[in-house]
PDB file of C-alpha atoms in Angstrom:
ATOM      1  CA  MET K  13    -131.965  87.415 -42.367  1.00 88.00           C
ATOM      2  CA  LYS K  14    -133.723  88.773 -45.448  1.00 93.00           C
ATOM      3  CA  ARG K  15    -133.579  92.432 -46.298  1.00 92.00           C
ATOM      4  CA  LEU K  16    -134.321  94.655 -49.256  1.00 97.00           C
ATOM      5  CA  PRO K  17    -131.628  94.907 -51.954  1.00 97.00           C
ATOM      6  CA  ASP K  18    -128.686  97.262 -51.914  1.00 98.00           C
ATOM      7  CA  ILE K  19    -127.970  96.539 -55.597  1.00 98.00           C
ATOM      8  CA  ILE K  20    -130.188  95.758 -58.595  1.00 98.00           C
ATOM      9  CA  GLY K  21    -129.061  94.742 -62.075  1.00 97.00           C
ATOM     10  CA  ILE K  22    -131.767  96.185 -64.316  1.00 97.00           C
ATOM     11  CA  GLY K  23    -130.736  94.937 -67.782  1.00 91.00           C
ATOM     12  CA  ALA K  24    -130.466  94.974 -70.673  1.00 95.00           C
ATOM     13  CA  GLU K  25    -131.564  91.560 -71.851  1.00 92.00           C
ATOM     14  CA  LYS K  26    -129.067  89.488 -73.886  1.00 92.00           C
ATOM     15  CA  CYS K  27    -126.184  91.859 -73.129  1.00 95.00           C
ATOM     16  CA  GLY K  28    -124.356  89.864 -70.455  1.00 92.00           C
ATOM     17  CA  THR K  29    -126.386  90.609 -67.320  1.00 93.00           C
ATOM     18  CA  GLY K  30    -126.379  86.960 -66.278  1.00 92.00           C
ATOM     19  CA  TRP K  31    -122.620  86.734 -66.725  1.00 92.00           C
ATOM     20  CA  LEU K  32    -122.011  89.891 -64.694  1.00 95.00           C
ATOM     21  CA  GLN K  33    -124.199  88.570 -61.896  1.00 95.00           C
ATOM     22  CA  PHE K  34    -122.222  85.323 -62.051  1.00 93.00           C
ATOM     23  CA  ALA K  35    -118.984  87.270 -61.647  1.00 94.00           C
ATOM     24  CA  LEU K  36    -120.244  89.425 -58.784  1.00 95.00           C
ATOM     25  CA  GLN K  37    -121.502  86.468 -56.793  1.00 92.00           C
ATOM     26  CA  HIS K  38    -117.850  85.496 -56.283  1.00 92.00           C
ATOM     27  CA  HIS K  39    -117.391  88.586 -54.117  1.00 94.00           C
ATOM     28  CA  PRO K  40    -117.626  87.612 -50.423  1.00 93.00           C
ATOM     29  CA  MET K  41    -119.546  90.793 -49.588  1.00 96.00           C
ATOM     30  CA  ILE K  42    -122.296  90.283 -52.185  1.00 97.00           C
ATOM     31  CA  LYS K  43    -125.179  87.855 -51.742  1.00 96.00           C
ATOM     32  CA  VAL K  44    -127.058  87.264 -54.967  1.00 93.00           C
ATOM     33  CA  GLY K  45    -130.575  86.033 -55.555  1.00 84.00           C
ATOM     34  CA  LEU K  46    -130.254  83.576 -58.416  1.00 75.00           C
ATOM     35  CA  ASN K  47    -133.798  84.006 -59.778  1.00 86.00           C
ATOM     36  CA  GLU K  48    -135.130  87.021 -61.633  1.00 92.00           C
ATOM     37  CA  VAL K  49    -137.748  88.483 -59.298  1.00 93.00           C
ATOM     38  CA  HIS K  50    -139.674  90.791 -61.689  1.00 94.00           C
ATOM     39  CA  PHE K  51    -141.282  92.434 -58.665  1.00 96.00           C
ATOM     40  CA  PHE K  52    -141.262  96.022 -59.889  1.00 96.00           C
ATOM     41  CA  ASN K  53    -142.482  95.346 -63.432  1.00 93.00           C
ATOM     42  CA  ASN K  54    -145.524  93.166 -62.865  1.00 91.00           C
ATOM     43  CA  GLY K  55    -148.539  92.706 -60.616  1.00 92.00           C
ATOM     44  CA  ASP K  56    -146.449  91.337 -57.761  1.00 94.00           C
ATOM     45  CA  TYR K  57    -145.643  94.947 -56.869  1.00 96.00           C
ATOM     46  CA  PHE K  58    -149.088  95.290 -55.338  1.00 96.00           C
ATOM     47  CA  LYS K  59    -148.390  92.380 -52.977  1.00 97.00           C
ATOM     48  CA  GLY K  60    -146.128  94.723 -51.037  1.00 97.00           C
ATOM     49  CA  MET K  61    -142.517  95.000 -49.998  1.00 97.00           C
ATOM     50  CA  GLU K  62    -142.650  92.140 -47.507  1.00 97.00           C
ATOM     51  CA  PHE K  63    -143.570  89.820 -50.367  1.00 97.00           C
ATOM     52  CA  TYR K  64    -140.579  91.202 -52.280  1.00 97.00           C
ATOM     53  CA  ARG K  65    -138.315  90.690 -49.280  1.00 96.00           C
ATOM     54  CA  SER K  66    -139.385  87.046 -49.094  1.00 96.00           C
ATOM     55  CA  LYS K  67    -138.044  86.472 -52.614  1.00 95.00           C
ATOM     56  CA  LEU K  68    -134.543  87.724 -51.771  1.00 96.00           C
ATOM     57  CA  PRO K  69    -131.582  85.769 -50.356  1.00 95.00           C
ATOM     58  CA  ASN K  70    -130.597  85.628 -46.712  1.00 95.00           C
ATOM     59  CA  THR K  71    -127.793  88.057 -45.919  1.00 96.00           C
ATOM     60  CA  THR K  72    -125.625  88.921 -42.943  1.00 95.00           C
ATOM     61  CA  LYS K  73    -125.097  92.498 -41.765  1.00 91.00           C
ATOM     62  CA  ASN K  74    -121.735  92.542 -43.587  1.00 92.00           C
ATOM     63  CA  GLU K  75    -123.150  91.453 -46.946  1.00 96.00           C
ATOM     64  CA  LEU K  76    -124.847  93.454 -49.681  1.00 97.00           C
ATOM     65  CA  CYS K  77    -128.046  92.012 -51.117  1.00 98.00           C
ATOM     66  CA  MET K  78    -128.373  91.989 -54.919  1.00 97.00           C
ATOM     67  CA  GLU K  79    -131.077  90.985 -57.347  1.00 96.00           C
ATOM     68  CA  LYS K  80    -131.002  91.020 -61.141  1.00 95.00           C
ATOM     69  CA  THR K  81    -134.018  91.358 -63.446  1.00 95.00           C
ATOM     70  CA  PRO K  82    -133.095  92.438 -66.993  1.00 92.00           C
ATOM     71  CA  GLY K  83    -136.752  93.045 -67.807  1.00 91.00           C
ATOM     72  CA  TYR K  84    -136.776  96.097 -65.546  1.00 95.00           C
ATOM     73  CA  PHE K  85    -134.938  98.284 -68.041  1.00 95.00           C
ATOM     74  CA  ASN K  86    -136.890  97.969 -71.248  1.00 86.00           C
ATOM     75  CA  PHE K  87    -140.382  98.949 -72.219  1.00 61.00           C
ATOM     76  CA  GLY K  88    -143.369  97.209 -70.638  1.00 59.00           C
ATOM     77  CA  THR K  89    -143.988  98.877 -67.277  1.00 76.00           C
ATOM     78  CA  PRO K  90    -143.227 102.616 -67.487  1.00 83.00           C
ATOM     79  CA  GLU K  91    -143.695 102.932 -63.714  1.00 92.00           C
ATOM     80  CA  THR K  92    -140.760 100.653 -62.872  1.00 95.00           C
ATOM     81  CA  PRO K  93    -138.112 103.366 -62.199  1.00 96.00           C
ATOM     82  CA  ALA K  94    -140.552 105.413 -60.099  1.00 96.00           C
ATOM     83  CA  ARG K  95    -141.527 102.327 -58.114  1.00 97.00           C
ATOM     84  CA  ILE K  96    -137.917 101.430 -57.354  1.00 98.00           C
ATOM     85  CA  ILE K  97    -136.827 104.917 -56.301  1.00 98.00           C
ATOM     86  CA  SER K  98    -139.891 105.343 -54.080  1.00 98.00           C
ATOM     87  CA  GLN K  99    -139.224 102.100 -52.208  1.00 98.00           C
ATOM     88  CA  LEU K 100    -135.417 101.936 -52.397  1.00 98.00           C
ATOM     89  CA  PRO K 101    -134.110 105.532 -52.548  1.00 97.00           C
ATOM     90  CA  ASN K 102    -130.504 104.520 -51.811  1.00 97.00           C
ATOM     91  CA  VAL K 103    -130.278 101.474 -54.064  1.00 98.00           C
ATOM     92  CA  LYS K 104    -127.458 101.255 -56.604  1.00 98.00           C
ATOM     93  CA  LEU K 105    -128.227 100.041 -60.103  1.00 98.00           C
ATOM     94  CA  TRP K 106    -126.063  98.518 -62.798  1.00 98.00           C
ATOM     95  CA  LEU K 107    -126.999  98.262 -66.449  1.00 98.00           C
ATOM     96  CA  VAL K 108    -125.236  96.435 -69.286  1.00 98.00           C
ATOM     97  CA  LEU K 109    -125.788  97.881 -72.766  1.00 98.00           C
ATOM     98  CA  CYS K 110    -124.343  96.124 -75.796  1.00 98.00           C
ATOM     99  CA  ASN K 111    -124.255  96.601 -79.555  1.00 98.00           C
ATOM    100  CA  PRO K 112    -127.982  96.455 -80.405  1.00 98.00           C
ATOM    101  CA  THR K 113    -127.363  94.803 -83.754  1.00 98.00           C
ATOM    102  CA  LEU K 114    -125.709  91.816 -82.088  1.00 96.00           C
ATOM    103  CA  ARG K 115    -128.251  91.945 -79.244  1.00 97.00           C
ATOM    104  CA  THR K 116    -131.098  91.617 -81.769  1.00 97.00           C
ATOM    105  CA  PHE K 117    -129.509  88.550 -83.344  1.00 96.00           C
ATOM    106  CA  SER K 118    -128.815  87.003 -79.937  1.00 94.00           C
ATOM    107  CA  ASP K 119    -132.384  87.641 -78.779  1.00 95.00           C
ATOM    108  CA  PHE K 120    -133.834  86.187 -81.987  1.00 96.00           C
ATOM    109  CA  VAL K 121    -131.798  82.999 -81.549  1.00 93.00           C
ATOM    110  CA  HIS K 122    -132.739  82.864 -77.851  1.00 91.00           C
ATOM    111  CA  GLU K 123    -136.479  83.335 -78.414  1.00 93.00           C
ATOM    112  CA  THR K 124    -136.442  80.813 -81.245  1.00 92.00           C
ATOM    113  CA  ALA K 125    -134.706  78.230 -79.048  1.00 89.00           C
ATOM    114  CA  LEU K 126    -137.305  78.768 -76.314  1.00 89.00           C
ATOM    115  CA  GLY K 127    -140.155  78.488 -78.808  1.00 92.00           C
ATOM    116  CA  SER K 128    -141.561  81.809 -77.593  1.00 91.00           C
ATOM    117  CA  ILE K 129    -141.455  83.675 -80.905  1.00 92.00           C
ATOM    118  CA  LYS K 130    -144.555  83.648 -83.105  1.00 92.00           C
ATOM    119  CA  PHE K 131    -142.741  84.877 -86.203  1.00 93.00           C
ATOM    120  CA  ARG K 132    -142.122  82.045 -88.624  1.00 91.00           C
ATOM    121  CA  GLY K 133    -139.178  82.775 -90.823  1.00 94.00           C
ATOM    122  CA  SER K 134    -135.433  83.305 -90.892  1.00 95.00           C
ATOM    123  CA  PHE K 135    -133.529  86.054 -89.107  1.00 97.00           C
ATOM    124  CA  ASP K 136    -133.105  87.787 -92.470  1.00 97.00           C
ATOM    125  CA  ASN K 137    -136.872  87.760 -92.989  1.00 97.00           C
ATOM    126  CA  TYR K 138    -137.410  89.096 -89.479  1.00 97.00           C
ATOM    127  CA  VAL K 139    -134.987  91.971 -90.015  1.00 98.00           C
ATOM    128  CA  ASN K 140    -136.489  92.957 -93.356  1.00 97.00           C
ATOM    129  CA  LYS K 141    -140.045  92.917 -92.005  1.00 97.00           C
ATOM    130  CA  PHE K 142    -139.621  94.559 -88.609  1.00 97.00           C
ATOM    131  CA  VAL K 143    -137.029  97.176 -89.559  1.00 98.00           C
ATOM    132  CA  ARG K 144    -139.258  98.303 -92.429  1.00 97.00           C
ATOM    133  CA  GLU K 145    -142.251  98.594 -90.082  1.00 96.00           C
ATOM    134  CA  ALA K 146    -140.195 100.338 -87.381  1.00 96.00           C
ATOM    135  CA  ARG K 147    -139.001 102.994 -89.824  1.00 95.00           C
ATOM    136  CA  ILE K 148    -142.598 103.761 -90.730  1.00 93.00           C
ATOM    137  CA  LYS K 149    -143.828 103.808 -87.123  1.00 91.00           C
ATOM    138  CA  PHE K 150    -141.020 105.911 -85.721  1.00 90.00           C
ATOM    139  CA  SER K 151    -140.400 108.234 -88.667  1.00 83.00           C
ATOM    140  CA  LYS K 152    -142.560 111.031 -87.234  1.00 70.00           C
ATOM    141  CA  THR K 153    -142.257 110.114 -83.576  1.00 68.00           C
ATOM    142  CA  ASP K 154    -141.061 112.654 -81.054  1.00 69.00           C
ATOM    143  CA  GLU K 155    -139.272 111.579 -77.890  1.00 71.00           C
ATOM    144  CA  ASP K 156    -142.294 111.967 -75.648  1.00 72.00           C
ATOM    145  CA  ASN K 157    -144.483 109.393 -77.394  1.00 81.00           C
ATOM    146  CA  PHE K 158    -141.839 106.930 -78.595  1.00 85.00           C
ATOM    147  CA  GLU K 159    -142.560 104.443 -75.796  1.00 81.00           C
ATOM    148  CA  THR K 160    -146.328 104.727 -76.276  1.00 84.00           C
ATOM    149  CA  ILE K 161    -146.013 103.770 -79.937  1.00 87.00           C
ATOM    150  CA  SER K 162    -143.498 101.027 -79.158  1.00 88.00           C
ATOM    151  CA  ASP K 163    -145.683  99.535 -76.425  1.00 84.00           C
ATOM    152  CA  ALA K 164    -148.758  99.576 -78.668  1.00 87.00           C
ATOM    153  CA  TRP K 165    -146.777  97.818 -81.410  1.00 91.00           C
ATOM    154  CA  HIS K 166    -145.555  95.226 -78.917  1.00 86.00           C
ATOM    155  CA  LYS K 167    -149.113  94.503 -77.738  1.00 87.00           C
ATOM    156  CA  ARG K 168    -150.212  93.963 -81.335  1.00 90.00           C
ATOM    157  CA  MET K 169    -147.071  92.121 -82.453  1.00 90.00           C
ATOM    158  CA  GLY K 170    -145.153  90.737 -79.482  1.00 88.00           C
ATOM    159  CA  ASP K 171    -142.108  89.783 -81.533  1.00 95.00           C
ATOM    160  CA  SER K 172    -141.367  93.454 -82.216  1.00 95.00           C
ATOM    161  CA  HIS K 173    -139.625  93.680 -78.822  1.00 94.00           C
ATOM    162  CA  ILE K 174    -136.666  91.720 -80.229  1.00 96.00           C
ATOM    163  CA  LEU K 175    -135.897  94.822 -82.274  1.00 97.00           C
ATOM    164  CA  THR K 176    -137.134  97.670 -80.060  1.00 95.00           C
ATOM    165  CA  ARG K 177    -135.307  96.530 -76.929  1.00 94.00           C
ATOM    166  CA  GLY K 178    -132.112  97.600 -78.661  1.00 97.00           C
ATOM    167  CA  ILE K 179    -133.282 101.225 -78.795  1.00 95.00           C
ATOM    168  CA  TYR K 180    -131.711 102.058 -75.446  1.00 96.00           C
ATOM    169  CA  TYR K 181    -131.781 105.844 -75.568  1.00 95.00           C
ATOM    170  CA  HIS K 182    -135.466 106.277 -74.762  1.00 92.00           C
ATOM    171  CA  SER K 183    -135.434 103.691 -71.985  1.00 92.00           C
ATOM    172  CA  LEU K 184    -132.334 105.158 -70.343  1.00 95.00           C
ATOM    173  CA  LYS K 185    -133.762 108.663 -70.548  1.00 93.00           C
ATOM    174  CA  ARG K 186    -136.805 107.418 -68.611  1.00 91.00           C
ATOM    175  CA  TRP K 187    -134.592 105.905 -65.884  1.00 96.00           C
ATOM    176  CA  LEU K 188    -132.474 109.022 -65.556  1.00 95.00           C
ATOM    177  CA  LYS K 189    -135.557 111.065 -64.728  1.00 94.00           C
ATOM    178  CA  TYR K 190    -135.391 109.305 -61.360  1.00 96.00           C
ATOM    179  CA  PHE K 191    -131.771 108.185 -60.946  1.00 96.00           C
ATOM    180  CA  SER K 192    -128.514 110.026 -61.508  1.00 92.00           C
ATOM    181  CA  LEU K 193    -125.473 108.425 -63.111  1.00 87.00           C
ATOM    182  CA  ASP K 194    -123.956 108.461 -59.607  1.00 92.00           C
ATOM    183  CA  GLN K 195    -126.561 105.849 -58.722  1.00 97.00           C
ATOM    184  CA  LEU K 196    -126.721 103.974 -62.050  1.00 98.00           C
ATOM    185  CA  PHE K 197    -123.553 102.355 -63.446  1.00 97.00           C
ATOM    186  CA  VAL K 198    -123.643 101.787 -67.212  1.00 98.00           C
ATOM    187  CA  VAL K 199    -121.485  98.904 -68.440  1.00 97.00           C
ATOM    188  CA  SER K 200    -120.387  98.365 -72.039  1.00 98.00           C
ATOM    189  CA  GLY K 201    -121.300  94.807 -72.993  1.00 96.00           C
ATOM    190  CA  GLU K 202    -118.419  94.741 -75.456  1.00 95.00           C
ATOM    191  CA  GLU K 203    -115.913  95.804 -72.803  1.00 96.00           C
ATOM    192  CA  LEU K 204    -117.423  93.249 -70.438  1.00 94.00           C
ATOM    193  CA  GLN K 205    -116.853  90.509 -72.994  1.00 90.00           C
ATOM    194  CA  TYR K 206    -113.265  91.422 -73.880  1.00 89.00           C
ATOM    195  CA  ASN K 207    -111.960  93.103 -70.726  1.00 93.00           C
ATOM    196  CA  SER K 208    -114.000  91.542 -67.936  1.00 94.00           C
ATOM    197  CA  GLY K 209    -111.542  92.186 -65.125  1.00 94.00           C
ATOM    198  CA  ALA K 210    -111.397  95.940 -65.686  1.00 95.00           C
ATOM    199  CA  VAL K 211    -115.195  96.218 -65.792  1.00 96.00           C
ATOM    200  CA  VAL K 212    -115.704  94.249 -62.595  1.00 97.00           C
ATOM    201  CA  GLU K 213    -113.035  96.324 -60.837  1.00 97.00           C
ATOM    202  CA  LYS K 214    -114.835  99.548 -61.799  1.00 97.00           C
ATOM    203  CA  LEU K 215    -118.153  98.129 -60.641  1.00 98.00           C
ATOM    204  CA  GLN K 216    -116.722  97.192 -57.246  1.00 97.00           C
ATOM    205  CA  ASP K 217    -115.498 100.782 -56.884  1.00 97.00           C
ATOM    206  CA  PHE K 218    -118.961 102.071 -57.819  1.00 97.00           C
ATOM    207  CA  LEU K 219    -120.552  99.826 -55.180  1.00 97.00           C
ATOM    208  CA  GLY K 220    -118.101 101.060 -52.570  1.00 96.00           C
ATOM    209  CA  ILE K 221    -116.727  97.623 -51.713  1.00 96.00           C
ATOM    210  CA  PRO K 222    -113.113  96.358 -51.655  1.00 95.00           C
ATOM    211  CA  ARG K 223    -111.684  95.018 -54.906  1.00 95.00           C
ATOM    212  CA  MET K 224    -111.777  91.316 -54.122  1.00 92.00           C
ATOM    213  CA  ILE K 225    -112.435  90.136 -57.687  1.00 93.00           C
ATOM    214  CA  LEU K 226    -109.315  91.024 -59.648  1.00 91.00           C
ATOM    215  CA  PRO K 227    -108.340  90.965 -63.333  1.00 93.00           C
ATOM    216  CA  ASP K 228    -106.058  87.984 -62.707  1.00 90.00           C
ATOM    217  CA  ASP K 229    -109.116  86.004 -61.601  1.00 92.00           C
ATOM    218  CA  PHE K 230    -110.457  86.009 -65.169  1.00 93.00           C
ATOM    219  CA  VAL K 231    -109.200  83.370 -67.583  1.00 90.00           C
ATOM    220  CA  LYS K 232    -110.185  83.127 -71.227  1.00 87.00           C
ATOM    221  CA  ASN K 233    -111.662  79.787 -72.218  1.00 84.00           C
ATOM    222  CA  PRO K 234    -109.707  78.720 -75.338  1.00 81.00           C
ATOM    223  CA  ASP K 235    -112.707  76.819 -76.699  1.00 79.00           C
ATOM    224  CA  THR K 236    -115.200  79.676 -76.533  1.00 79.00           C
ATOM    225  CA  GLY K 237    -113.035  82.800 -76.392  1.00 80.00           C
ATOM    226  CA  LEU K 238    -115.149  83.975 -73.447  1.00 82.00           C
ATOM    227  CA  TYR K 239    -113.967  84.597 -69.912  1.00 88.00           C
ATOM    228  CA  CYS K 240    -114.284  82.207 -67.009  1.00 90.00           C
ATOM    229  CA  ILE K 241    -113.435  82.892 -63.367  1.00 90.00           C
ATOM    230  CA  ARG K 242    -110.615  81.231 -61.469  1.00 85.00           C
ATOM    231  CA  PRO K 243    -110.353  83.014 -58.104  1.00 75.00           C
ATOM    232  CA  THR K 244    -106.910  83.072 -56.507  1.00 72.00           C
ATOM    233  CA  SER K 245    -105.867  83.180 -52.878  1.00 68.00           C
ATOM    234  CA  VAL K 246    -102.589  83.302 -50.991  1.00 62.00           C
ATOM    235  CA  ALA K 247    -101.812  80.902 -48.168  1.00 66.00           C
ATOM    236  CA  ASP K 248     -98.388  80.262 -46.631  1.00 68.00           C
ATOM    237  CA  SER K 249     -96.881  82.652 -49.199  1.00 66.00           C
ATOM    238  CA  LYS K 250     -98.192  80.471 -52.023  1.00 71.00           C
ATOM    239  CA  VAL K 251    -100.785  81.439 -54.618  1.00 69.00           C
ATOM    240  CA  LYS K 252    -103.636  78.961 -54.793  1.00 71.00           C
ATOM    241  CA  TYR K 253    -105.985  78.739 -57.751  1.00 73.00           C
ATOM    242  CA  ALA K 254    -109.587  77.645 -57.430  1.00 73.00           C
ATOM    243  CA  PRO K 255    -111.023  75.489 -60.249  1.00 79.00           C
ATOM    244  CA  MET K 256    -111.981  77.426 -63.374  1.00 78.00           C
ATOM    245  CA  ASN K 257    -115.684  78.292 -63.257  1.00 86.00           C
ATOM    246  CA  CYS K 258    -117.437  79.034 -66.558  1.00 85.00           C
ATOM    247  CA  TYR K 259    -120.898  80.477 -67.010  1.00 81.00           C
ATOM    248  CA  THR K 260    -121.226  79.791 -70.717  1.00 60.00           C
ATOM    249  CA  ALA K 261    -122.003  76.070 -70.641  1.00 49.00           C
ATOM    250  CA  THR K 262    -125.433  76.189 -69.033  1.00 47.00           C
ATOM    251  CA  ALA K 263    -127.258  78.362 -66.569  1.00 46.00           C
ATOM    252  CA  HIS K 264    -130.702  77.606 -65.181  1.00 43.00           C
ATOM    253  CA  GLY K 265    -130.944  74.819 -67.731  1.00 42.00           C
ATOM    254  CA  ARG K 266    -130.454  77.132 -70.711  1.00 49.00           C
ATOM    255  CA  ALA K 267    -127.457  77.374 -72.977  1.00 54.00           C
ATOM    256  CA  LYS K 268    -125.437  80.563 -72.642  1.00 59.00           C
ATOM    257  CA  GLY K 269    -123.140  82.248 -75.125  1.00 58.00           C
ATOM    258  CA  ARG K 270    -124.990  80.791 -78.111  1.00 60.00           C
ATOM    259  CA  THR K 271    -124.055  83.597 -80.497  1.00 60.00           C
ATOM    260  CA  ARG K 272    -120.901  85.068 -78.948  1.00 62.00           C
ATOM    261  CA  SER K 273    -118.782  81.986 -78.506  1.00 56.00           C
ATOM    262  CA  ASN K 274    -115.946  81.228 -80.931  1.00 54.00           C
ATOM    263  CA  SER K 275    -117.483  77.800 -81.397  1.00 51.00           C
ATOM    264  CA  THR K 276    -120.974  79.048 -82.229  1.00 56.00           C
ATOM    265  CA  SER K 277    -122.876  77.559 -85.120  1.00 58.00           C
ATOM    266  CA  PHE K 278    -125.118  80.645 -85.312  1.00 74.00           C
ATOM    267  CA  VAL K 279    -123.703  83.036 -87.897  1.00 83.00           C
ATOM    268  CA  PRO K 280    -125.862  85.929 -89.141  1.00 90.00           C
ATOM    269  CA  ASN K 281    -126.010  87.191 -92.691  1.00 94.00           C
ATOM    270  CA  PRO K 282    -123.737  90.284 -92.943  1.00 96.00           C
ATOM    271  CA  ASN K 283    -126.383  92.074 -95.032  1.00 97.00           C
ATOM    272  CA  SER K 284    -128.917  91.784 -92.189  1.00 98.00           C
ATOM    273  CA  LEU K 285    -126.352  93.143 -89.750  1.00 98.00           C
ATOM    274  CA  LYS K 286    -125.746  96.137 -92.025  1.00 98.00           C
ATOM    275  CA  ILE K 287    -129.481  96.859 -92.142  1.00 98.00           C
ATOM    276  CA  LEU K 288    -129.615  96.779 -88.355  1.00 98.00           C
ATOM    277  CA  ASP K 289    -126.473  98.916 -88.006  1.00 98.00           C
ATOM    278  CA  THR K 290    -128.058 101.589 -90.202  1.00 98.00           C
ATOM    279  CA  PHE K 291    -131.365 101.426 -88.318  1.00 98.00           C
ATOM    280  CA  PHE K 292    -129.804 101.691 -84.854  1.00 97.00           C
ATOM    281  CA  LYS K 293    -127.151 104.309 -85.662  1.00 97.00           C
ATOM    282  CA  PRO K 294    -129.186 107.458 -84.875  1.00 96.00           C
ATOM    283  CA  TYR K 295    -130.396 105.951 -81.593  1.00 96.00           C
ATOM    284  CA  ASN K 296    -126.854 104.903 -80.671  1.00 98.00           C
ATOM    285  CA  ASP K 297    -125.580 108.407 -81.431  1.00 97.00           C
ATOM    286  CA  MET K 298    -128.234 109.940 -79.154  1.00 96.00           C
ATOM    287  CA  LEU K 299    -127.356 107.453 -76.421  1.00 97.00           C
ATOM    288  CA  PHE K 300    -123.618 108.163 -76.549  1.00 98.00           C
ATOM    289  CA  GLU K 301    -124.186 111.915 -76.492  1.00 97.00           C
ATOM    290  CA  PHE K 302    -126.631 111.540 -73.590  1.00 95.00           C
ATOM    291  CA  ILE K 303    -124.219 109.637 -71.341  1.00 95.00           C
ATOM    292  CA  GLY K 304    -121.061 111.344 -72.601  1.00 95.00           C
ATOM    293  CA  ARG K 305    -119.192 108.300 -73.841  1.00 95.00           C
ATOM    294  CA  LYS K 306    -119.185 105.740 -76.624  1.00 97.00           C
ATOM    295  CA  LEU K 307    -119.972 102.173 -75.552  1.00 97.00           C
ATOM    296  CA  TRP K 308    -119.195 100.222 -78.775  1.00 96.00           C
TER     297      TRP K 308
END
């Protein structure tokens, strides 16, 4: 049968949300919808909850239903958190936040590969142009109108979102007006990349389900340096290993791990990374103070 979700992965884009979904779908109690639904952040919301239900996977009474739409978290539809809490008051959310400097580079490479970026120039040129404009736009911005200015900039220059989606503090503050941290689990994208087993264990605890995906199930791919999953089982007192399953090769026809793999050919200019580090630092500091821990 189809039912409304118990779990939603809300973002952030290019921080490992697809990989975390891939890991969680190996849990026998979680049924995952493989497509991003985007129900709560576009016009489909007005088609009603039965339409939404039709887009979700079939589940048994012993399974939890999960969907993942990274676009929920960031700017674009300010009503998204209010819509979700009004329709799904008991839903649990998970959110992956990663170093915004590296996220910006990853998103730039991703958008360029898809041909969906209008900006014509190198990553260095992008950083110099958009960071300079962002400093001017946000220099006298208070917290209450940050999103208004950001959204207006995005409507005028769509490529600005590659930069502004890394300013997590304001987005998270909006979500936590409706959800408590008891209902929203924040994952460090860096910890997810380098200590996947520990993160997935914590997330299973947060979801209130048995730990059936264990640290020993994660195996580092020597070619990429990223983790794959090799679930184990015990039968007749013998440990059996399933074939290694890697998410980084392709997913939904698109290459994954373009910028984070050891074998990547995409290497950013260190000077551009320093510019981004400086730009994001005050927003990162506000974020870490807000949630009470440092993520990277």
